[in-house]
């Protein structure tokens, strides 16, 4: 079940995160372009990756979620928690019970009233193992959900979980539409109905998704009339369509951003992120399952500074930890600075011997593996190619494969991306915890499981800092990934697009730019 879900996720589009209280979208080919040019409507055409399903309860990755859906809570421009569908809440620390008072002026896009029953339904849907939600581990501390009345709901936890308010930014689903249905296959996932500032108007598969403003949006009437998520998977094609005027906004690679230097018709926003890249080793693959020393030894073979300069043109920072961008980082851990000779000596200590062909081998097994990259992500492909060259230089037969579908269970390794600007529990517990929903490489370390559990259940911040620093100390003894680089998100948009907050620190894949989409306009 989990594998089936993961394969679906890989098609859903690798773009990322959760729902806020305002947010953004994609568009059609020539049809949408002509509509933009011939109409007085304020239409934003956004260059997007592709989608097969839109459902925040199942798939974390998807910027479009935040335009269509709302959570009980939301994040502001500084990534702090603010009210959204819940106008207020209280926490009884003795019983670990949150009581949320909901807004009574919210309607679904079909006109039905939003109530506490929708909240209960959504959380129970995520927690149902039959649905194989990739974010289920975020909510595993929930022990009971009680609907008090239409606008009051109580959520009781098994133990304190200070990240829960962050996780309740997840988009709420309509019970009246989905109750009793198979949420993983229901056509709702291609025609979603939410409470957000924009609602589904048209989905032209593989071409565009058009969203129209929700004139009854409870916060305010959005400034844009439509947001078109135009499907442009190839990075260079995005840059070309920005240059030609077909797109109003898109995220581009650092190399492609250079073509816009000096262009007064566009604005280039270079935004900080918590988004990192690394080589994820699959411990289900025989090579890494039987040779756990490899991730640590190979990490010394990668020249991160060279990759940062050549691929990202300096737009980012060298990565050594999944918590580097926040207050919980441990700067004193082993950083695996580039040292190819040490990489070779570590391999040889573990019994690897250089063969006559220049490739290391051990017990008849060649040190040979594939680094998989997702189709359409040129930055990852470029990083992987350089990593493969650097690994070959020390005697590793590393090859790069670009694939449209990812077989998480059977691949050797993957050029992974993660990172969250929110609570440190996000993108650690579910990513590195044994058998958690986003642990795609079968990584398992009992000490790390224990530390991450303690950190999420501890309210005293000094203790959380201690646990997360210990987590990082343990991690470098037993590396799940070779961390490479944190990357800045570069968004290029027409100069008349107003509302972007360039100071906001974005998440995985640069997600979060649409946090205030209801405030955006085109002048």
Tab-separated table of C-alpha atoms in Angstrom, residues 22 55 62 121 137 146 151 192 194 240 314-315 335 353 454 462 466 475 514 516:
chain	number	residue	atom	x	y	z
A	22	UNK	CA	-4.165	32.468	1.336
A	55	UNK	CA	-5.567	16.310	-2.193
A	62	UNK	CA	1.795	20.608	-4.245
A	121	UNK	CA	-13.279	13.788	8.889
A	137	UNK	CA	3.070	10.367	11.036
A	146	UNK	CA	-14.484	15.343	19.628
A	151	UNK	CA	-17.937	25.578	15.497
A	192	UNK	CA	-11.284	19.381	-5.694
A	194	UNK	CA	-12.111	23.560	-0.799
A	240	UNK	CA	11.975	30.817	-22.360
A	314	UNK	CA	26.577	30.605	-5.250
A	315	UNK	CA	22.832	30.858	-4.604
A	335	UNK	CA	30.592	18.086	8.187
A	353	UNK	CA	39.810	-3.032	-2.555
A	454	UNK	CA	11.553	12.945	22.752
A	462	UNK	CA	16.136	24.180	25.670
A	466	UNK	CA	19.478	19.386	23.184
A	475	UNK	CA	23.091	10.965	12.324
A	514	UNK	CA	1.661	31.936	-2.388
A	516	UNK	CA	-0.812	35.536	0.815
